[in-house]
Amino acid sequence: MSTILIKNARVVNQGVIAEQDVWIKDGRIERIDKAIDQPAQQIIDAEGLHLLPGLIDDQVHFREPGLTYKADIRTESRAAVAGGTTSFMEMPNTVPNTLTQRLLQDKYDLAQDHSLANYSFFMGAANDNLQEVLKTNPRDVCGIKVFMGSSTGNMLVDDEAALESLFAQAPLLIATHCEDEATIQKNLEEFKARYGGDIGVEMHPLIRSEAACYLSSSKAVRLAQKHNTRLHILHISTEKELELFRNDLPLEEKRITAEACIHHLWFSDLDYKAKENFIKWNPAVKKPSDRQAILQGVLNGHIDVIATDHAPHTFEEKSRTYLEAPSGGPLVQHALQALLDLVHQKKMTLTDLVQKTAHNTATLFQIEQRGFIKEGYWADLVLVDLNKPYRVTRNNILSKCGWSPFENHEFSSTIEYTIVSGQLAYSDGKIREVGSGHRLLFNR
């Protein structure tokens, strides 16, 4: 039997902040009360700290198998836990692409051995693997990933009949990357004709444009409405796309939902001059007005969850010219701190943050007994000091790539403790090697 007692924490849960004690037994939250006098193997005095549900990141790229020179499940799950993210859902554009049930199981086997955080993996869709997709078990797989835009890898689903069949027959949630490939290629050829090879990263949001995003997102919504598909559109990057989503229904009743990512809430096209390819993502970081609209969409319910799209590349890769540098970057270690800075700036509240990073993600994906601080639920928890500054340096970055778009930024808050499935996995600035996280299960 393992036990942890957290004393005097400011618990943030389901719209309420209250000082409470939390007793954890055998991985689960056994009791929550004003004052608990219970023996425990570990006692954490959380005076002055806030206790949040651990973040559930519904979109990461941990690069294993096949791209482990950039990242792997062990290194990136450690970075996640250091940042207060206790569960992740990983994408299928590894090498080989996760397009069969056998390859999907291989990734679960790797995570069982190496992941410090709880985990799930998306099954990948292609133009020709519908029968494999239909074998996916809704009980223990988070969803099906469809690239409606060839962001990375070779997983573009552009065959109209294949898309219709996927949306008509999918046995569980479809998550989409939405950018129209034909629009992107047309824009790129026009910029090449105008500038030759001298295209700068500041042109990225013009090439991967608002029109490309909206054309693809609206197509996905039409398909979902036609077939009553459970659709989740990832990393919304434009103000225009917000009109595709409703905020007049409870989350449990929505068939079409949306995600915002940290980089689209933090950066804008004004930052390309300083950050260059190190903030090159697909979809692109766009105008300040898009950033503001996305934040407002998060707060008013048009956008349902916040995630990272954590996608590391090496420093050398990102230092290449715009046309040669890959899109994506590491974010999972600093996602919570970035959002806590928005709380300090009064752009969102602590309860908003918890709702969009834990409660709603658990509800949207129907995750079993996680995402809330409730008796009987798994103890996935993070304790933060809101008033202890933390500067990002090369020396404290845990992602294998060794860099961060937040390098040299001083956050207002510090992650003090992270508990994963009832095990203390991070404290005093150090990873605690306590074994693996758990495979997520879903109430479907």
Tab-separated table of C-alpha atoms in Angstrom:
chain	number	residue	atom	x	y	z
A	1	MET	CA	0.000	0.000	0.000
A	2	SER	CA	1.353	3.432	-0.959
A	3	THR	CA	-0.022	6.604	0.643
A	4	ILE	CA	0.522	10.347	0.213
A	5	LEU	CA	-1.084	13.077	2.328
A	6	ILE	CA	-1.218	16.609	0.908
A	7	LYS	CA	-1.890	19.194	3.605
A	8	ASN	CA	-3.111	22.808	3.391
A	9	ALA	CA	-3.414	23.015	-0.399
A	10	ARG	CA	-5.518	25.539	-2.270
A	11	VAL	CA	-7.440	23.017	-4.378
A	12	VAL	CA	-8.670	24.244	-7.779
A	13	ASN	CA	-11.432	21.960	-9.035
A	14	GLN	CA	-14.765	22.289	-10.850
A	15	GLY	CA	-14.906	26.070	-10.652
A	16	VAL	CA	-14.068	26.324	-6.938
A	17	ILE	CA	-10.853	27.167	-5.064
A	18	ALA	CA	-10.807	25.945	-1.452
A	19	GLU	CA	-8.189	25.022	1.139
A	20	GLN	CA	-8.304	21.269	1.633
A	21	ASP	CA	-6.239	18.197	2.467
A	22	VAL	CA	-6.035	15.283	0.041
A	23	TRP	CA	-5.185	11.708	1.047
A	24	ILE	CA	-3.982	9.352	-1.691
A	25	LYS	CA	-4.001	5.592	-1.256
A	26	ASP	CA	-2.867	2.982	-3.801
A	27	GLY	CA	-2.855	5.469	-6.649
A	28	ARG	CA	-6.279	6.962	-6.073
A	29	ILE	CA	-7.729	9.897	-4.183
A	30	GLU	CA	-9.135	8.243	-1.103
A	31	ARG	CA	-10.357	11.318	0.779
A	32	ILE	CA	-10.687	15.100	0.398
A	33	ASP	CA	-11.491	17.119	3.502
A	34	LYS	CA	-10.770	20.307	5.415
A	35	ALA	CA	-8.385	18.581	7.795
A	36	ILE	CA	-7.202	14.982	7.440
A	37	ASP	CA	-5.222	13.371	10.242
A	38	GLN	CA	-4.192	10.161	8.535
A	39	PRO	CA	-0.815	8.381	8.537
A	40	ALA	CA	0.972	8.409	5.190
A	41	GLN	CA	4.281	7.310	3.776
A	42	GLN	CA	4.767	10.770	2.274
A	43	ILE	CA	3.400	14.025	3.673
A	44	ILE	CA	3.509	17.175	1.534
A	45	ASP	CA	2.899	20.492	3.288
A	46	ALA	CA	1.315	22.522	0.478
A	47	GLU	CA	0.939	25.763	2.449
A	48	GLY	CA	0.945	28.583	-0.099
A	49	LEU	CA	0.612	26.222	-3.060
A	50	HIS	CA	-2.296	25.550	-5.428
A	51	LEU	CA	-3.290	21.978	-6.237
A	52	LEU	CA	-4.578	21.388	-9.783
A	53	PRO	CA	-5.567	18.290	-11.715
A	54	GLY	CA	-2.622	17.272	-13.869
A	55	LEU	CA	-2.844	18.540	-17.425
A	56	ILE	CA	-4.095	16.103	-20.075
A	57	ASP	CA	-2.429	16.979	-23.384
A	58	ASP	CA	-4.481	15.635	-26.281
A	59	GLN	CA	-1.859	16.327	-28.959
A	60	VAL	CA	1.833	15.497	-28.743
A	61	HIS	CA	4.474	14.071	-31.074
A	62	PHE	CA	7.050	12.126	-29.054
A	63	ARG	CA	8.826	10.828	-32.211
A	64	GLU	CA	9.139	7.175	-31.232
A	65	PRO	CA	9.609	4.957	-33.155
A	66	GLY	CA	11.800	6.068	-36.030
A	67	LEU	CA	12.684	9.654	-35.164
A	68	THR	CA	14.300	9.183	-31.785
A	69	TYR	CA	17.242	11.452	-32.581
A	70	LYS	CA	14.711	14.271	-32.034
A	71	ALA	CA	12.809	12.872	-29.023
A	72	ASP	CA	11.503	9.672	-27.500
A	73	ILE	CA	8.766	8.570	-25.130
A	74	ARG	CA	11.058	8.502	-22.107
A	75	THR	CA	12.589	11.960	-22.542
A	76	GLU	CA	9.388	13.738	-23.532
A	77	SER	CA	7.238	12.117	-20.841
A	78	ARG	CA	9.820	13.303	-18.299
A	79	ALA	CA	9.552	16.822	-19.709
A	80	ALA	CA	5.760	16.551	-19.514
A	81	VAL	CA	5.778	15.496	-15.866
A	82	ALA	CA	8.240	18.270	-14.965
A	83	GLY	CA	5.706	20.678	-16.457
A	84	GLY	CA	2.656	19.318	-14.647
A	85	THR	CA	1.271	17.296	-17.573
A	86	THR	CA	0.296	13.869	-16.226
A	87	SER	CA	-1.341	12.319	-19.324
A	88	PHE	CA	-0.736	12.628	-23.052
A	89	MET	CA	-2.208	11.445	-26.350
A	90	GLU	CA	0.394	10.895	-29.040
A	91	MET	CA	0.095	11.189	-32.795
A	92	PRO	CA	0.655	8.525	-35.497
A	93	ASN	CA	3.117	10.286	-37.837
A	94	THR	CA	6.108	8.384	-36.466
A	95	VAL	CA	8.262	6.096	-38.644
A	96	PRO	CA	6.671	3.851	-39.652
A	97	ASN	CA	3.329	5.685	-39.571
A	98	THR	CA	0.909	4.087	-37.118
A	99	LEU	CA	-1.444	2.686	-39.742
A	100	THR	CA	-1.965	-0.874	-38.477
A	101	GLN	CA	-3.157	-2.323	-35.190
A	102	ARG	CA	0.187	-4.105	-34.798
A	103	LEU	CA	2.145	-0.856	-35.100
A	104	LEU	CA	-0.282	0.813	-32.694
A	105	GLN	CA	0.285	-1.924	-30.119
A	106	ASP	CA	4.053	-1.564	-30.546
A	107	LYS	CA	3.781	2.035	-29.347
A	108	TYR	CA	1.720	1.011	-26.325
A	109	ASP	CA	4.389	-1.562	-25.498
A	110	LEU	CA	7.083	1.125	-25.647
A	111	ALA	CA	5.097	3.450	-23.396
A	112	GLN	CA	4.452	0.706	-20.861
A	113	ASP	CA	8.203	0.339	-20.476
A	114	HIS	CA	9.326	3.952	-20.775
A	115	SER	CA	6.614	6.551	-20.116
A	116	LEU	CA	6.606	8.391	-16.798
A	117	ALA	CA	3.223	9.961	-17.673
A	118	ASN	CA	-0.103	8.275	-18.448
A	119	TYR	CA	-0.533	7.664	-22.158
A	120	SER	CA	-2.725	6.942	-25.138
A	121	PHE	CA	-1.966	6.799	-28.865
A	122	PHE	CA	-4.052	7.782	-31.882
A	123	MET	CA	-4.632	5.274	-34.653
A	124	GLY	CA	-3.584	6.805	-37.978
A	125	ALA	CA	-5.826	7.033	-41.029
A	126	ALA	CA	-4.593	6.926	-44.618
A	127	ASN	CA	-6.273	6.717	-48.011
A	128	ASP	CA	-6.175	2.925	-47.952
A	129	ASN	CA	-6.323	1.520	-44.390
A	130	LEU	CA	-10.010	1.779	-43.488
A	131	GLN	CA	-10.272	-1.871	-42.442
A	132	GLU	CA	-7.420	-1.440	-39.969
A	133	VAL	CA	-9.001	1.747	-38.611
A	134	LEU	CA	-12.304	-0.044	-38.049
A	135	LYS	CA	-10.578	-2.558	-35.765
A	136	THR	CA	-9.670	0.190	-33.268
A	137	ASN	CA	-10.976	-0.442	-29.760
A	138	PRO	CA	-12.801	2.643	-28.403
A	139	ARG	CA	-12.221	1.419	-24.845
A	140	ASP	CA	-8.451	1.811	-24.816
A	141	VAL	CA	-7.537	4.070	-27.777
A	142	CYS	CA	-8.111	7.826	-27.632
A	143	GLY	CA	-9.096	8.364	-31.259
A	144	ILE	CA	-8.358	8.272	-34.978
A	145	LYS	CA	-6.073	10.913	-36.476
A	146	VAL	CA	-6.750	12.270	-39.969
A	147	PHE	CA	-4.333	14.688	-41.657
A	148	MET	CA	-6.520	16.794	-43.943
A	149	GLY	CA	-3.333	18.641	-44.901
A	150	SER	CA	0.106	17.012	-45.175
A	151	SER	CA	1.689	18.676	-42.177
A	152	THR	CA	4.392	16.073	-41.580
A	153	GLY	CA	5.039	12.521	-42.685
A	154	ASN	CA	3.105	10.869	-45.529
A	155	MET	CA	-0.331	10.667	-44.008
A	156	LEU	CA	-2.347	13.104	-46.110
A	157	VAL	CA	-5.868	11.773	-46.593
A	158	ASP	CA	-6.989	13.462	-49.805
A	159	ASP	CA	-9.095	10.790	-51.474
A	160	GLU	CA	-12.721	11.934	-51.309
A	161	ALA	CA	-14.137	8.423	-51.143
A	162	ALA	CA	-11.717	7.508	-48.346
A	163	LEU	CA	-12.737	10.572	-46.339
A	164	GLU	CA	-16.432	9.815	-46.783
A	165	SER	CA	-15.911	6.239	-45.618
A	166	LEU	CA	-13.861	7.287	-42.612
A	167	PHE	CA	-16.401	9.837	-41.445
A	168	ALA	CA	-19.295	7.464	-42.094
A	169	GLN	CA	-17.842	4.413	-40.335
A	170	ALA	CA	-15.383	5.654	-37.687
A	171	PRO	CA	-15.971	3.701	-34.466
A	172	LEU	CA	-14.741	6.564	-32.247
A	173	LEU	CA	-13.631	10.189	-32.246
A	174	ILE	CA	-11.825	11.537	-35.321
A	175	ALA	CA	-9.204	14.219	-34.650
A	176	THR	CA	-8.177	16.267	-37.668
A	177	HIS	CA	-5.305	18.466	-38.742
A	178	CYS	CA	-7.074	20.848	-41.105
A	179	GLU	CA	-5.159	22.742	-43.798
A	180	ASP	CA	-6.044	22.508	-47.473
A	181	GLU	CA	-3.014	21.127	-49.296
A	182	ALA	CA	-3.948	22.479	-52.735
A	183	THR	CA	-4.245	26.018	-51.352
A	184	ILE	CA	-0.899	25.724	-49.559
A	185	GLN	CA	0.897	24.461	-52.656
A	186	LYS	CA	-0.609	27.211	-54.810
A	187	ASN	CA	0.495	29.854	-52.318
A	188	LEU	CA	3.966	28.351	-52.054
A	189	GLU	CA	4.469	28.341	-55.822
A	190	GLU	CA	3.378	31.986	-56.009
A	191	PHE	CA	5.887	32.979	-53.312
A	192	LYS	CA	8.654	30.987	-54.997
A	193	ALA	CA	7.904	32.690	-58.302
A	194	ARG	CA	8.076	36.084	-56.599
A	195	TYR	CA	11.039	35.573	-54.260
A	196	GLY	CA	12.871	32.507	-55.550
A	197	GLY	CA	14.591	30.759	-52.652
A	198	ASP	CA	14.607	33.934	-50.548
A	199	ILE	CA	11.397	33.193	-48.643
A	200	GLY	CA	11.468	34.151	-44.969
A	201	VAL	CA	9.555	32.552	-42.104
A	202	GLU	CA	7.435	35.694	-41.770
A	203	MET	CA	5.720	34.508	-44.977
A	204	HIS	CA	4.722	31.199	-43.344
A	205	PRO	CA	1.236	32.413	-42.264
A	206	LEU	CA	0.628	33.737	-45.784
A	207	ILE	CA	1.573	30.425	-47.383
A	208	ARG	CA	-0.262	28.268	-44.824
A	209	SER	CA	-3.011	30.842	-44.856
A	210	GLU	CA	-6.309	31.527	-43.145
A	211	ALA	CA	-8.061	30.412	-46.342
A	212	ALA	CA	-6.219	27.071	-46.293
A	213	CYS	CA	-7.271	26.469	-42.685
A	214	TYR	CA	-10.894	27.494	-43.109
A	215	LEU	CA	-11.395	25.550	-46.338
A	216	SER	CA	-10.236	22.331	-44.683
A	217	SER	CA	-11.905	22.877	-41.286
A	218	SER	CA	-15.251	23.715	-42.859
A	219	LYS	CA	-14.994	20.601	-45.042
A	220	ALA	CA	-14.380	18.439	-41.956
A	221	VAL	CA	-17.371	19.996	-40.216
A	222	ARG	CA	-19.616	19.356	-43.242
A	223	LEU	CA	-18.534	15.712	-43.348
A	224	ALA	CA	-19.129	15.309	-39.619
A	225	GLN	CA	-22.571	16.897	-39.835
A	226	LYS	CA	-23.461	14.696	-42.795
A	227	HIS	CA	-22.478	11.463	-41.022
A	228	ASN	CA	-23.020	12.495	-37.379
A	229	THR	CA	-19.338	11.811	-36.771
A	230	ARG	CA	-17.670	12.629	-33.468
A	231	LEU	CA	-15.162	15.216	-34.746
A	232	HIS	CA	-12.420	17.071	-32.865
A	233	ILE	CA	-10.494	19.716	-34.837
A	234	LEU	CA	-6.981	20.321	-33.566
A	235	HIS	CA	-4.931	23.530	-33.185
A	236	ILE	CA	-7.345	26.226	-34.353
A	237	SER	CA	-5.201	29.116	-35.621
A	238	THR	CA	-7.615	31.673	-37.125
A	239	GLU	CA	-10.436	33.883	-35.970
A	240	LYS	CA	-12.542	32.867	-38.958
A	241	GLU	CA	-12.642	29.193	-37.972
A	242	LEU	CA	-14.409	30.002	-34.706
A	243	GLU	CA	-17.696	30.436	-36.545
A	244	LEU	CA	-17.663	26.693	-37.255
A	245	PHE	CA	-18.136	25.776	-33.589
A	246	ARG	CA	-21.023	26.084	-31.149
A	247	ASN	CA	-20.924	27.342	-27.578
A	248	ASP	CA	-24.615	26.903	-26.795
A	249	LEU	CA	-24.449	23.213	-25.865
A	250	PRO	CA	-22.968	21.387	-22.870
A	251	LEU	CA	-19.687	19.737	-23.822
A	252	GLU	CA	-21.191	16.285	-23.280
A	253	GLU	CA	-23.729	16.990	-26.047
A	254	LYS	CA	-21.324	18.375	-28.640
A	255	ARG	CA	-20.524	16.201	-31.646
A	256	ILE	CA	-17.986	18.710	-33.016
A	257	THR	CA	-15.311	20.155	-30.729
A	258	ALA	CA	-12.102	22.157	-31.080
A	259	GLU	CA	-8.663	22.580	-29.537
A	260	ALA	CA	-6.378	25.586	-29.105
A	261	CYS	CA	-2.627	25.266	-28.608
A	262	ILE	CA	-0.222	27.156	-26.390
A	263	HIS	CA	1.715	28.712	-29.268
A	264	HIS	CA	-1.411	30.178	-30.873
A	265	LEU	CA	-2.350	31.699	-27.513
A	266	TRP	CA	1.131	33.118	-26.877
A	267	PHE	CA	2.878	34.110	-30.116
A	268	SER	CA	1.833	36.118	-33.194
A	269	ASP	CA	3.365	36.936	-36.560
A	270	LEU	CA	5.101	39.890	-34.867
A	271	ASP	CA	7.378	37.357	-33.143
A	272	TYR	CA	8.843	35.790	-36.308
A	273	LYS	CA	11.544	38.466	-36.523
A	274	ALA	CA	13.026	37.471	-33.155
A	275	LYS	CA	12.110	33.774	-32.991
A	276	GLU	CA	12.439	32.847	-36.703
A	277	ASN	CA	11.905	29.127	-37.451
A	278	PHE	CA	11.760	28.340	-33.743
A	279	ILE	CA	8.081	29.368	-33.820
A	280	LYS	CA	7.400	27.769	-37.211
A	281	TRP	CA	4.405	25.494	-36.704
A	282	ASN	CA	1.678	24.021	-38.885
A	283	PRO	CA	-0.875	25.590	-38.803
A	284	ALA	CA	1.105	28.806	-38.664
A	285	VAL	CA	1.140	31.372	-35.890
A	286	LYS	CA	-0.856	34.219	-37.405
A	287	LYS	CA	-2.000	37.760	-36.568
A	288	PRO	CA	-2.394	39.272	-33.081
A	289	SER	CA	-6.118	39.519	-33.808
A	290	ASP	CA	-6.227	35.749	-34.406
A	291	ARG	CA	-4.425	35.161	-31.116
A	292	GLN	CA	-6.908	37.338	-29.256
A	293	ALA	CA	-9.897	35.702	-30.930
A	294	ILE	CA	-8.610	32.201	-30.100
A	295	LEU	CA	-8.222	33.161	-26.438
A	296	GLN	CA	-11.739	34.566	-26.457
A	297	GLY	CA	-12.958	31.359	-28.110
A	298	VAL	CA	-11.384	29.356	-25.294
A	299	LEU	CA	-13.090	31.489	-22.674
A	300	ASN	CA	-16.543	31.592	-24.283
A	301	GLY	CA	-16.747	27.898	-25.136
A	302	HIS	CA	-16.303	27.843	-28.902
A	303	ILE	CA	-12.965	26.123	-28.240
A	304	ASP	CA	-13.136	23.301	-25.721
A	305	VAL	CA	-9.585	22.332	-24.706
A	306	ILE	CA	-6.012	23.628	-24.633
A	307	ALA	CA	-3.084	21.415	-25.679
A	308	THR	CA	0.485	21.795	-26.967
A	309	ASP	CA	1.104	20.004	-30.287
A	310	HIS	CA	4.534	19.340	-28.736
A	311	ALA	CA	6.662	18.355	-31.752
A	312	PRO	CA	10.444	18.556	-31.206
A	313	HIS	CA	13.073	18.931	-33.904
A	314	THR	CA	16.793	19.343	-33.405
A	315	PHE	CA	18.317	22.790	-33.064
A	316	GLU	CA	20.258	22.175	-36.263
A	317	GLU	CA	17.076	21.345	-38.191
A	318	LYS	CA	15.312	24.479	-36.966
A	319	SER	CA	18.383	26.601	-37.838
A	320	ARG	CA	18.085	25.840	-41.551
A	321	THR	CA	16.514	28.163	-44.112
A	322	TYR	CA	12.732	28.604	-43.982
A	323	LEU	CA	12.026	26.166	-46.817
A	324	GLU	CA	14.274	23.494	-45.283
A	325	ALA	CA	13.398	23.879	-41.604
A	326	PRO	CA	10.661	21.526	-40.315
A	327	SER	CA	7.578	22.804	-38.503
A	328	GLY	CA	6.999	22.120	-34.825
A	329	GLY	CA	8.668	22.670	-31.485
A	330	PRO	CA	8.834	21.533	-27.850
A	331	LEU	CA	6.162	22.939	-25.547
A	332	VAL	CA	5.010	20.301	-23.073
A	333	GLN	CA	7.432	21.217	-20.265
A	334	HIS	CA	6.320	24.843	-20.130
A	335	ALA	CA	2.656	24.713	-21.138
A	336	LEU	CA	1.255	25.083	-17.630
A	337	GLN	CA	3.662	27.882	-16.745
A	338	ALA	CA	2.721	29.747	-19.934
A	339	LEU	CA	-0.968	29.476	-19.036
A	340	LEU	CA	-0.267	30.555	-15.471
A	341	ASP	CA	1.367	33.674	-16.911
A	342	LEU	CA	-1.935	34.358	-18.713
A	343	VAL	CA	-3.631	33.990	-15.333
A	344	HIS	CA	-1.225	36.546	-13.851
A	345	GLN	CA	-2.013	38.844	-16.792
A	346	LYS	CA	-5.733	38.410	-15.951
A	347	LYS	CA	-6.448	36.978	-19.400
A	348	MET	CA	-7.955	33.840	-17.842
A	349	THR	CA	-8.665	32.517	-14.367
A	350	LEU	CA	-7.220	29.511	-12.586
A	351	THR	CA	-10.575	27.786	-12.859
A	352	ASP	CA	-10.647	28.514	-16.629
A	353	LEU	CA	-7.208	26.965	-16.927
A	354	VAL	CA	-8.212	23.785	-15.090
A	355	GLN	CA	-11.450	23.514	-17.049
A	356	LYS	CA	-9.697	23.672	-20.417
A	357	THR	CA	-6.622	21.554	-19.657
A	358	ALA	CA	-8.075	18.788	-17.470
A	359	HIS	CA	-11.856	18.714	-16.885
A	360	ASN	CA	-12.890	19.305	-20.496
A	361	THR	CA	-10.233	17.037	-21.977
A	362	ALA	CA	-11.367	14.196	-19.732
A	363	THR	CA	-15.021	14.853	-20.586
A	364	LEU	CA	-14.449	15.305	-24.328
A	365	PHE	CA	-12.500	12.044	-24.678
A	366	GLN	CA	-14.580	10.245	-22.011
A	367	ILE	CA	-11.443	9.371	-20.040
A	368	GLU	CA	-12.147	7.039	-17.158
A	369	GLN	CA	-11.632	8.492	-13.643
A	370	ARG	CA	-9.119	11.198	-14.490
A	371	GLY	CA	-9.104	14.950	-15.022
A	372	PHE	CA	-10.832	15.902	-11.760
A	373	ILE	CA	-9.851	16.025	-8.092
A	374	LYS	CA	-12.497	13.599	-6.842
A	375	GLU	CA	-12.596	10.807	-4.322
A	376	GLY	CA	-12.155	7.485	-6.137
A	377	TYR	CA	-10.393	9.068	-9.117
A	378	TRP	CA	-6.770	8.427	-10.019
A	379	ALA	CA	-4.425	10.888	-8.310
A	380	ASP	CA	-3.011	12.868	-11.259
A	381	LEU	CA	-2.099	16.122	-9.560
A	382	VAL	CA	0.242	19.105	-9.763
A	383	LEU	CA	1.188	21.577	-7.031
A	384	VAL	CA	2.276	25.029	-8.205
A	385	ASP	CA	3.711	28.094	-6.515
A	386	LEU	CA	2.043	30.969	-8.328
A	387	ASN	CA	4.518	33.524	-7.006
A	388	LYS	CA	7.875	31.794	-7.440
A	389	PRO	CA	9.539	32.901	-10.694
A	390	TYR	CA	11.178	30.339	-12.990
A	391	ARG	CA	13.577	31.171	-15.823
A	392	VAL	CA	13.914	28.781	-18.763
A	393	THR	CA	17.545	28.031	-19.609
A	394	ARG	CA	19.338	25.425	-21.699
A	395	ASN	CA	20.318	23.709	-18.443
A	396	ASN	CA	16.749	23.031	-17.249
A	397	ILE	CA	15.161	21.951	-20.551
A	398	LEU	CA	14.353	18.229	-20.417
A	399	SER	CA	13.182	17.608	-23.995
A	400	LYS	CA	15.828	15.720	-25.940
A	401	CYS	CA	16.097	18.503	-28.544
A	402	GLY	CA	17.572	20.776	-25.852
A	403	TRP	CA	15.886	24.041	-26.838
A	404	SER	CA	12.610	25.862	-26.210
A	405	PRO	CA	10.825	28.839	-27.793
A	406	PHE	CA	10.561	30.086	-24.201
A	407	GLU	CA	14.313	30.054	-23.612
A	408	ASN	CA	15.380	32.997	-21.371
A	409	HIS	CA	11.757	33.792	-20.520
A	410	GLU	CA	11.042	34.127	-16.821
A	411	PHE	CA	7.676	32.640	-15.914
A	412	SER	CA	5.821	33.920	-12.872
A	413	SER	CA	5.110	30.447	-11.457
A	414	THR	CA	6.976	27.241	-10.636
A	415	ILE	CA	5.898	23.595	-10.746
A	416	GLU	CA	6.732	22.174	-7.299
A	417	TYR	CA	5.276	18.643	-7.342
A	418	THR	CA	3.713	16.340	-9.921
A	419	ILE	CA	1.886	13.145	-8.948
A	420	VAL	CA	1.094	10.573	-11.665
A	421	SER	CA	-1.378	7.794	-10.882
A	422	GLY	CA	-0.656	8.244	-7.184
A	423	GLN	CA	3.150	8.236	-7.472
A	424	LEU	CA	5.295	11.290	-6.735
A	425	ALA	CA	7.016	11.716	-10.096
A	426	TYR	CA	8.542	15.201	-9.774
A	427	SER	CA	9.604	17.374	-6.817
A	428	ASP	CA	12.356	19.831	-5.868
A	429	GLY	CA	13.183	20.326	-9.533
A	430	LYS	CA	13.982	16.650	-10.045
A	431	ILE	CA	12.350	13.712	-11.797
A	432	ARG	CA	11.576	10.818	-9.444
A	433	GLU	CA	12.041	7.494	-11.221
A	434	VAL	CA	8.933	5.763	-9.868
A	435	GLY	CA	8.004	3.518	-12.782
A	436	SER	CA	5.614	3.924	-15.681
A	437	GLY	CA	2.427	5.863	-16.107
A	438	HIS	CA	-0.778	4.011	-16.902
A	439	ARG	CA	-2.576	3.386	-20.189
A	440	LEU	CA	-5.637	5.625	-20.331
A	441	LEU	CA	-9.037	3.959	-20.530
A	442	PHE	CA	-12.206	5.497	-21.956
A	443	ASN	CA	-15.878	5.189	-20.968
A	444	ARG	CA	-17.143	4.226	-24.423
